[in-house]
Amino acid sequence: MNTAKVYIAIPYVTPALEIDCSRSNVTTYLEYLFFPYAKYNPRRNDYFKISFADCCDGKIRVYHRYSKGQEIKDIIRYIEAFIIRNAYATDGYIMLHGGAISRNGKAVAILGNSYAGKSTATAYFCAKGFEYLTDDRVLINANTLQVMPFQRKIMLRSNTTSLLKGIYNISISTNEIDLDGIQRSIYEPTAEVTRTSYLEKIIILNRRMSGGICSDNLKQGEALETLMMYGMNVKNYMHIDRYRKISRCGVSEVYYSNLFDLEKYVLEVFA
């Protein structure tokens, strides 16, 4: 059976992964999702192997067998779960669901529920000259409050590019892809950073229909509870001390109706 192979070496997380799959669309998805950490050749030999086909080469294996009709998202979820488990196994790290941008060594993490506009806001800020740290997965060292660069390509919904152009007069270059019937626009920001940035604030995005922007600074207990909701590990209670440390940097619920107002708010945070 012919297979497609890709290696993923995530910074701060060991071991690396080798994915060997007979479904080329899976490796294509991974190349987009984990760029620039997806490689065709391994840079180190301490990696686990996830096989989606029968391959025997003596490497350490973590088998995940799929049924013929299994969706890509289920396979990706398995792989991401493996990465997240290893991230939490590293002393002091927490992974949150959201994006992060930076300026002058300071970072703002942007969290929120689905359709809150996390990726759209991250793309908007990057297009406006903010430095790109990460999208969808925010990796933070709770001991130092440093946000680690984890720069995957930003996956936007198919109408986001036209929205940014039509409403905010921002043009971004994207690649349009179809992943098992899901249309996505792939945006690769140019203002990336390779250094860590100090976590200045965490904002929880909430959409509102009109009325500008308002914010609510959460008290310590509320901030802790909210952050644990956005943690990527199902056993967040085991890492409550890490969440408590991160919550002390400041967590705010932000209600916004447009990105212009959100930008003003973020600029005040960085001031």
mmCIF file of C-alpha atoms in Angstrom:
data_model
loop_
_atom_site.group_PDB
_atom_site.id
_atom_site.type_symbol
_atom_site.label_atom_id
_atom_site.label_comp_id
_atom_site.label_asym_id
_atom_site.label_seq_id
_atom_site.Cartn_x
_atom_site.Cartn_y
_atom_site.Cartn_z
ATOM 1 C CA MET A 1 0.000 0.000 0.000
ATOM 2 C CA ASN A 2 1.413 3.419 -0.951
ATOM 3 C CA THR A 3 1.568 5.850 1.933
ATOM 4 C CA ALA A 4 2.256 9.533 2.474
ATOM 5 C CA LYS A 5 4.561 10.427 5.341
ATOM 6 C CA VAL A 6 5.077 13.625 7.290
ATOM 7 C CA TYR A 7 7.025 14.445 10.455
ATOM 8 C CA ILE A 8 5.795 16.975 13.023
ATOM 9 C CA ALA A 9 8.333 18.424 15.435
ATOM 10 C CA ILE A 10 6.514 20.831 17.756
ATOM 11 C CA PRO A 11 8.764 23.176 19.771
ATOM 12 C CA TYR A 12 8.747 22.656 23.558
ATOM 13 C CA VAL A 13 7.015 19.298 23.106
ATOM 14 C CA THR A 14 8.801 15.977 22.838
ATOM 15 C CA PRO A 15 8.849 13.506 21.260
ATOM 16 C CA ALA A 16 8.190 14.423 17.660
ATOM 17 C CA LEU A 17 5.585 12.574 15.608
ATOM 18 C CA GLU A 18 5.888 10.593 12.432
ATOM 19 C CA ILE A 19 2.580 10.217 10.619
ATOM 20 C CA ASP A 20 2.403 7.569 7.955
ATOM 21 C CA CYS A 21 -0.916 7.405 6.166
ATOM 22 C CA SER A 22 -2.460 5.884 3.070
ATOM 23 C CA ARG A 23 -4.822 8.869 2.850
ATOM 24 C CA SER A 24 -2.912 11.762 1.309
ATOM 25 C CA ASN A 25 -5.584 14.285 2.314
ATOM 26 C CA VAL A 26 -4.722 13.626 5.965
ATOM 27 C CA THR A 27 -1.068 14.545 5.494
ATOM 28 C CA THR A 28 -2.085 17.540 3.354
ATOM 29 C CA TYR A 29 -4.299 18.771 6.200
ATOM 30 C CA LEU A 30 -1.485 18.270 8.701
ATOM 31 C CA GLU A 31 0.966 20.205 6.534
ATOM 32 C CA TYR A 32 -1.390 23.186 6.589
ATOM 33 C CA LEU A 33 -2.356 22.822 10.239
ATOM 34 C CA PHE A 34 1.150 22.421 11.647
ATOM 35 C CA PHE A 35 3.185 24.503 9.226
ATOM 36 C CA PRO A 36 6.116 25.190 9.688
ATOM 37 C CA TYR A 37 6.589 22.217 12.006
ATOM 38 C CA ALA A 38 5.563 19.604 9.439
ATOM 39 C CA LYS A 39 8.614 18.245 7.633
ATOM 40 C CA TYR A 40 9.265 15.500 5.144
ATOM 41 C CA ASN A 41 12.489 14.517 6.874
ATOM 42 C CA PRO A 42 12.984 14.158 10.626
ATOM 43 C CA ARG A 43 15.408 16.481 12.420
ATOM 44 C CA ARG A 44 15.669 14.248 15.425
ATOM 45 C CA ASN A 45 15.221 10.565 16.068
ATOM 46 C CA ASP A 46 13.180 10.674 19.272
ATOM 47 C CA TYR A 47 9.781 10.479 17.660
ATOM 48 C CA PHE A 48 6.664 8.408 18.031
ATOM 49 C CA LYS A 49 5.083 6.895 14.976
ATOM 50 C CA ILE A 50 1.377 7.110 14.255
ATOM 51 C CA SER A 51 0.543 4.630 11.541
ATOM 52 C CA PHE A 52 -2.610 4.700 9.463
ATOM 53 C CA ALA A 53 -1.303 1.861 7.317
ATOM 54 C CA ASP A 54 0.726 -1.271 7.942
ATOM 55 C CA CYS A 55 4.390 -0.234 8.039
ATOM 56 C CA CYS A 56 7.225 -2.132 9.693
ATOM 57 C CA ASP A 57 10.483 -0.240 10.127
ATOM 58 C CA GLY A 58 11.342 -0.791 13.774
ATOM 59 C CA LYS A 59 10.274 2.634 15.056
ATOM 60 C CA ILE A 60 8.258 3.218 18.194
ATOM 61 C CA ARG A 61 4.601 3.070 17.260
ATOM 62 C CA VAL A 62 1.332 4.502 18.417
ATOM 63 C CA TYR A 63 -1.268 2.833 16.246
ATOM 64 C CA HIS A 64 -4.516 4.505 15.363
ATOM 65 C CA ARG A 65 -6.563 2.401 12.997
ATOM 66 C CA TYR A 66 -9.390 4.092 11.162
ATOM 67 C CA SER A 67 -12.498 2.818 9.498
ATOM 68 C CA LYS A 68 -12.970 3.554 5.824
ATOM 69 C CA GLY A 69 -15.552 6.245 6.486
ATOM 70 C CA GLN A 70 -13.751 7.994 9.331
ATOM 71 C CA GLU A 71 -13.522 11.758 8.929
ATOM 72 C CA ILE A 72 -10.258 13.679 8.814
ATOM 73 C CA LYS A 73 -11.247 15.738 11.858
ATOM 74 C CA ASP A 74 -11.338 12.584 14.001
ATOM 75 C CA ILE A 75 -7.812 11.624 12.934
ATOM 76 C CA ILE A 76 -6.523 15.159 13.499
ATOM 77 C CA ARG A 77 -8.185 15.229 16.928
ATOM 78 C CA TYR A 78 -6.305 12.083 17.866
ATOM 79 C CA ILE A 79 -2.981 13.548 16.759
ATOM 80 C CA GLU A 80 -3.599 16.869 18.503
ATOM 81 C CA ALA A 81 -4.574 15.046 21.691
ATOM 82 C CA PHE A 82 -1.208 13.295 21.620
ATOM 83 C CA ILE A 83 0.611 16.623 21.228
ATOM 84 C CA ILE A 84 -1.424 18.267 24.003
ATOM 85 C CA ARG A 85 -0.765 15.398 26.409
ATOM 86 C CA ASN A 86 2.962 15.845 25.871
ATOM 87 C CA ALA A 87 2.691 19.624 26.275
ATOM 88 C CA TYR A 88 1.049 19.193 29.675
ATOM 89 C CA ALA A 89 3.640 16.624 30.646
ATOM 90 C CA THR A 90 6.286 19.346 30.245
ATOM 91 C CA ASP A 91 6.711 21.126 33.552
ATOM 92 C CA GLY A 92 4.736 24.349 33.814
ATOM 93 C CA TYR A 93 3.009 24.487 30.427
ATOM 94 C CA ILE A 94 -0.659 25.136 29.685
ATOM 95 C CA MET A 95 -2.368 25.067 26.282
ATOM 96 C CA LEU A 96 -5.448 27.251 25.740
ATOM 97 C CA HIS A 97 -7.932 27.423 22.870
ATOM 98 C CA GLY A 98 -7.320 30.767 21.191
ATOM 99 C CA GLY A 99 -4.835 32.982 19.387
ATOM 100 C CA ALA A 100 -2.062 35.325 20.505
ATOM 101 C CA ILE A 101 -0.335 38.416 19.146
ATOM 102 C CA SER A 102 2.584 40.431 20.462
ATOM 103 C CA ARG A 103 4.243 43.837 20.320
ATOM 104 C CA ASN A 104 7.590 44.844 21.828
ATOM 105 C CA GLY A 105 7.918 41.587 23.719
ATOM 106 C CA LYS A 106 4.424 41.713 25.255
ATOM 107 C CA ALA A 107 1.625 39.312 24.343
ATOM 108 C CA VAL A 108 -2.163 39.346 24.417
ATOM 109 C CA ALA A 109 -3.997 36.018 24.272
ATOM 110 C CA ILE A 110 -7.364 36.041 22.498
ATOM 111 C CA LEU A 111 -9.769 33.346 23.692
ATOM 112 C CA GLY A 112 -13.448 32.760 23.028
ATOM 113 C CA ASN A 113 -16.099 30.293 21.972
ATOM 114 C CA SER A 114 -16.686 29.175 18.387
ATOM 115 C CA TYR A 115 -17.746 32.040 16.103
ATOM 116 C CA ALA A 116 -16.498 34.625 18.604
ATOM 117 C CA GLY A 117 -14.015 35.795 15.972
ATOM 118 C CA LYS A 118 -10.704 34.595 17.463
ATOM 119 C CA SER A 119 -8.989 33.689 14.188
ATOM 120 C CA THR A 120 -10.511 36.663 12.352
ATOM 121 C CA ALA A 121 -9.240 39.025 15.053
ATOM 122 C CA THR A 122 -5.801 37.385 15.026
ATOM 123 C CA ALA A 123 -5.589 37.737 11.231
ATOM 124 C CA TYR A 124 -6.780 41.357 11.456
ATOM 125 C CA PHE A 125 -4.132 42.290 14.031
ATOM 126 C CA CYS A 126 -1.370 40.575 12.048
ATOM 127 C CA ALA A 127 -2.421 42.459 8.911
ATOM 128 C CA LYS A 128 -2.247 45.696 10.945
ATOM 129 C CA GLY A 129 1.374 45.042 11.912
ATOM 130 C CA PHE A 130 1.133 43.156 15.191
ATOM 131 C CA GLU A 131 3.461 40.179 15.551
ATOM 132 C CA TYR A 132 1.973 36.733 15.119
ATOM 133 C CA LEU A 133 2.504 34.219 17.924
ATOM 134 C CA THR A 134 -0.156 31.568 17.391
ATOM 135 C CA ASP A 135 -3.700 30.746 16.365
ATOM 136 C CA ASP A 136 -6.100 28.217 17.831
ATOM 137 C CA ARG A 137 -3.568 26.816 20.316
ATOM 138 C CA VAL A 138 -1.879 29.116 22.858
ATOM 139 C CA LEU A 139 1.034 27.517 24.704
ATOM 140 C CA ILE A 140 2.014 29.357 27.909
ATOM 141 C CA ASN A 141 4.686 28.667 30.493
ATOM 142 C CA ALA A 142 2.826 29.239 33.745
ATOM 143 C CA ASN A 143 6.041 29.691 35.732
ATOM 144 C CA THR A 144 7.401 32.540 33.593
ATOM 145 C CA LEU A 145 4.163 33.770 31.908
ATOM 146 C CA GLN A 146 5.919 33.501 28.559
ATOM 147 C CA VAL A 147 3.760 32.783 25.503
ATOM 148 C CA MET A 148 5.582 30.389 23.221
ATOM 149 C CA PRO A 149 5.550 30.963 19.432
ATOM 150 C CA PHE A 150 3.443 28.210 17.837
ATOM 151 C CA GLN A 151 2.914 29.643 14.382
ATOM 152 C CA ARG A 152 0.611 27.495 12.384
ATOM 153 C CA LYS A 153 -1.119 28.895 9.329
ATOM 154 C CA ILE A 154 -4.378 30.595 10.264
ATOM 155 C CA MET A 155 -7.459 28.757 9.036
ATOM 156 C CA LEU A 156 -10.261 31.199 8.264
ATOM 157 C CA ARG A 157 -13.813 30.594 7.194
ATOM 158 C CA SER A 158 -14.346 31.062 3.491
ATOM 159 C CA ASN A 159 -16.081 34.462 3.787
ATOM 160 C CA THR A 160 -13.571 36.052 6.174
ATOM 161 C CA THR A 161 -11.253 37.416 3.488
ATOM 162 C CA SER A 162 -14.070 39.330 1.777
ATOM 163 C CA LEU A 163 -15.327 40.543 5.179
ATOM 164 C CA LEU A 164 -11.926 41.995 6.084
ATOM 165 C CA LYS A 165 -11.686 43.675 2.698
ATOM 166 C CA GLY A 166 -15.255 44.970 2.531
ATOM 167 C CA ILE A 167 -15.611 46.292 6.083
ATOM 168 C CA TYR A 168 -12.061 47.033 7.216
ATOM 169 C CA ASN A 169 -10.297 47.647 3.881
ATOM 170 C CA ILE A 170 -7.690 44.993 4.726
ATOM 171 C CA SER A 171 -6.403 42.732 1.988
ATOM 172 C CA ILE A 172 -4.704 39.494 2.947
ATOM 173 C CA SER A 173 -3.331 36.820 0.657
ATOM 174 C CA THR A 174 -4.869 33.402 1.260
ATOM 175 C CA ASN A 175 -4.939 29.959 -0.299
ATOM 176 C CA GLU A 176 -8.338 28.364 -0.686
ATOM 177 C CA ILE A 177 -8.517 24.674 0.144
ATOM 178 C CA ASP A 178 -11.190 22.023 0.423
ATOM 179 C CA LEU A 179 -10.661 19.552 3.240
ATOM 180 C CA ASP A 180 -13.230 16.787 3.032
ATOM 181 C CA GLY A 181 -15.909 19.226 1.908
ATOM 182 C CA ILE A 182 -14.923 21.966 4.380
ATOM 183 C CA GLN A 183 -13.944 25.204 2.627
ATOM 184 C CA ARG A 184 -11.131 27.097 4.344
ATOM 185 C CA SER A 185 -9.002 30.134 3.541
ATOM 186 C CA ILE A 186 -5.410 29.651 4.688
ATOM 187 C CA TYR A 187 -3.554 32.801 5.788
ATOM 188 C CA GLU A 188 0.146 32.874 6.607
ATOM 189 C CA PRO A 189 1.102 36.100 8.454
ATOM 190 C CA THR A 190 4.451 37.606 7.573
ATOM 191 C CA ALA A 191 5.104 39.337 10.919
ATOM 192 C CA GLU A 192 6.087 36.217 12.839
ATOM 193 C CA VAL A 193 8.333 36.124 15.895
ATOM 194 C CA THR A 194 10.600 33.341 17.097
ATOM 195 C CA ARG A 195 11.133 34.665 20.626
ATOM 196 C CA THR A 196 8.771 34.231 23.545
ATOM 197 C CA SER A 197 6.621 37.156 24.706
ATOM 198 C CA TYR A 198 5.469 38.079 28.198
ATOM 199 C CA LEU A 199 1.749 37.519 28.747
ATOM 200 C CA GLU A 200 0.316 40.972 29.405
ATOM 201 C CA LYS A 201 -3.390 40.086 29.358
ATOM 202 C CA ILE A 202 -5.941 37.470 28.350
ATOM 203 C CA ILE A 203 -9.139 38.640 26.688
ATOM 204 C CA ILE A 204 -12.260 36.547 26.210
ATOM 205 C CA LEU A 205 -14.030 37.643 23.022
ATOM 206 C CA ASN A 206 -17.805 38.021 22.903
ATOM 207 C CA ARG A 207 -19.710 39.422 19.928
ATOM 208 C CA ARG A 208 -22.382 42.084 20.291
ATOM 209 C CA MET A 209 -24.588 43.526 17.567
ATOM 210 C CA SER A 210 -23.886 47.218 18.243
ATOM 211 C CA GLY A 211 -22.797 49.682 20.884
ATOM 212 C CA GLY A 212 -19.028 49.744 20.522
ATOM 213 C CA ILE A 213 -16.926 47.886 23.054
ATOM 214 C CA CYS A 214 -17.101 47.190 26.769
ATOM 215 C CA SER A 215 -15.046 45.003 29.073
ATOM 216 C CA ASP A 216 -15.310 43.331 32.449
ATOM 217 C CA ASN A 217 -12.168 42.528 34.426
ATOM 218 C CA LEU A 218 -12.705 39.163 36.071
ATOM 219 C CA LYS A 219 -11.927 38.605 39.724
ATOM 220 C CA GLN A 220 -9.389 35.944 40.664
ATOM 221 C CA GLY A 221 -11.870 33.087 41.134
ATOM 222 C CA GLU A 222 -13.828 33.946 37.994
ATOM 223 C CA ALA A 223 -10.628 34.281 35.965
ATOM 224 C CA LEU A 224 -9.405 30.874 37.113
ATOM 225 C CA GLU A 225 -12.710 29.181 36.305
ATOM 226 C CA THR A 226 -12.891 30.849 32.880
ATOM 227 C CA LEU A 227 -9.351 29.870 31.900
ATOM 228 C CA MET A 228 -9.983 26.258 32.837
ATOM 229 C CA MET A 229 -12.956 26.286 30.446
ATOM 230 C CA TYR A 230 -10.559 27.083 27.593
ATOM 231 C CA GLY A 231 -7.865 24.619 28.633
ATOM 232 C CA MET A 232 -7.089 21.896 26.095
ATOM 233 C CA ASN A 233 -6.648 19.091 28.619
ATOM 234 C CA VAL A 234 -9.740 17.234 29.839
ATOM 235 C CA LYS A 235 -8.081 16.816 33.244
ATOM 236 C CA ASN A 236 -7.597 20.531 33.860
ATOM 237 C CA TYR A 237 -8.194 20.097 37.582
ATOM 238 C CA MET A 238 -4.837 18.306 37.791
ATOM 239 C CA HIS A 239 -3.098 21.511 36.669
ATOM 240 C CA ILE A 240 -5.084 24.067 38.658
ATOM 241 C CA ASP A 241 -1.914 25.650 40.067
ATOM 242 C CA ARG A 242 -0.751 26.438 36.534
ATOM 243 C CA TYR A 243 -4.070 28.057 35.649
ATOM 244 C CA ARG A 244 -3.993 30.066 38.878
ATOM 245 C CA LYS A 245 -0.576 31.485 38.019
ATOM 246 C CA ILE A 246 -1.686 32.457 34.513
ATOM 247 C CA SER A 247 -4.927 34.033 35.736
ATOM 248 C CA ARG A 248 -2.946 36.576 37.795
ATOM 249 C CA CYS A 249 -1.828 38.382 34.636
ATOM 250 C CA GLY A 250 -5.386 39.642 34.185
ATOM 251 C CA VAL A 251 -8.398 38.172 32.384
ATOM 252 C CA SER A 252 -11.145 40.327 30.859
ATOM 253 C CA GLU A 253 -14.409 39.543 29.136
ATOM 254 C CA VAL A 254 -14.541 41.843 26.101
ATOM 255 C CA TYR A 255 -17.778 42.548 24.235
ATOM 256 C CA TYR A 256 -17.204 44.057 20.790
ATOM 257 C CA SER A 257 -19.194 44.872 17.667
ATOM 258 C CA ASN A 258 -16.316 45.687 15.307
ATOM 259 C CA LEU A 259 -12.578 45.159 15.021
ATOM 260 C CA PHE A 260 -11.755 48.877 14.979
ATOM 261 C CA ASP A 261 -12.883 49.187 18.589
ATOM 262 C CA LEU A 262 -11.165 45.938 19.526
ATOM 263 C CA GLU A 263 -7.911 47.257 18.081
ATOM 264 C CA LYS A 264 -8.152 50.420 20.218
ATOM 265 C CA TYR A 265 -8.719 48.261 23.291
ATOM 266 C CA VAL A 266 -5.685 46.062 22.548
ATOM 267 C CA LEU A 267 -3.492 49.100 21.888
ATOM 268 C CA GLU A 268 -4.369 50.382 25.357
ATOM 269 C CA VAL A 269 -3.294 47.036 26.811
ATOM 270 C CA PHE A 270 0.070 47.314 25.058
ATOM 271 C CA ALA A 271 0.543 50.973 26.026
#
